[in-house]
């Protein structure tokens, strides 16, 4: 199983339409997908049902959802990793 190296922060950004806009090296190590494979891909391919529900609510009413949740994110090896999903209201 791949793991993030000590001190690395697994983080990626998605645009308002759900497309992955950034993918850092820690994502590569921990989730197992290359940046080339993930940039431009829709986040729905990674999030579990709870994460998708939160993201859809965020898209529908961007000023009403804010916070941090624990969701499962799909790894390249077929397993899931428990991660923080942080949504910030759009301004």
XYZ file of C-alpha atoms in Angstrom:
91
model
C 0.000 0.000 0.000
C 1.309 3.448 -0.906
C 1.426 6.008 1.846
C 2.156 9.696 1.882
C 5.645 10.492 3.077
C 5.971 12.063 6.490
C 5.092 15.746 6.337
C 3.351 15.506 2.957
C -0.171 16.849 2.681
C -2.417 14.976 0.307
C -4.423 17.711 -1.388
C -6.085 18.426 -4.674
C -8.332 21.204 -5.899
C -11.469 20.869 -7.918
C -13.082 23.587 -9.971
C -16.752 24.574 -9.581
C -17.745 21.915 -12.145
C -16.002 19.095 -10.317
C -12.929 18.804 -12.548
C -9.661 18.117 -10.751
C -7.488 21.200 -11.248
C -4.417 20.350 -9.129
C -2.863 17.080 -7.995
C 0.195 17.132 -5.749
C 2.973 14.575 -5.300
C 1.450 13.340 -2.039
C -1.702 12.384 -3.984
C 0.464 10.344 -6.329
C 2.144 8.515 -3.431
C -0.955 7.984 -1.299
C -3.725 7.428 -3.854
C -1.579 5.911 -6.593
C -2.813 7.980 -9.544
C -0.464 10.176 -11.595
C -1.237 13.860 -12.078
C -1.453 13.188 -15.816
C -4.212 10.631 -15.193
C -6.205 12.828 -12.811
C -5.991 16.431 -14.030
C -9.248 17.346 -15.759
C -11.014 14.215 -14.508
C -14.261 14.621 -12.590
C -14.000 14.173 -8.827
C -16.982 11.807 -8.913
C -14.545 9.062 -9.924
C -12.886 9.339 -6.494
C -15.556 10.185 -3.921
C -17.784 7.748 -2.087
C -21.558 8.330 -1.925
C -21.334 10.605 1.132
C -18.681 12.742 -0.554
C -20.668 12.920 -3.787
C -23.793 13.983 -1.904
C -21.899 16.796 -0.158
C -20.279 17.909 -3.398
C -23.622 17.975 -5.258
C -25.158 20.068 -2.470
C -22.167 22.396 -2.687
C -22.666 22.812 -6.450
C -26.418 23.425 -6.079
C -26.145 25.928 -3.211
C -22.496 27.024 -2.918
C -23.034 29.500 -0.098
C -24.859 27.055 2.177
C -22.279 24.293 2.527
C -19.064 24.780 4.413
C -17.049 22.496 6.594
C -14.957 19.382 6.866
C -16.140 15.803 6.525
C -14.475 12.379 6.514
C -15.145 10.547 3.256
C -13.677 7.555 1.492
C -11.605 8.254 -1.614
C -10.865 5.567 -4.205
C -7.240 4.507 -4.536
C -5.662 3.157 -7.729
C -5.211 -0.260 -6.088
C -8.996 -0.614 -5.657
C -8.958 0.104 -1.931
C -10.386 3.223 -0.286
C -8.666 5.768 1.931
C -10.419 7.808 4.593
C -9.747 11.479 3.829
C -10.920 14.917 4.851
C -13.218 16.642 2.381
C -13.113 20.383 2.930
C -15.651 22.549 1.135
C -15.408 26.308 1.218
C -18.281 28.543 0.071
C -17.692 30.165 -3.309
C -17.490 33.920 -3.269
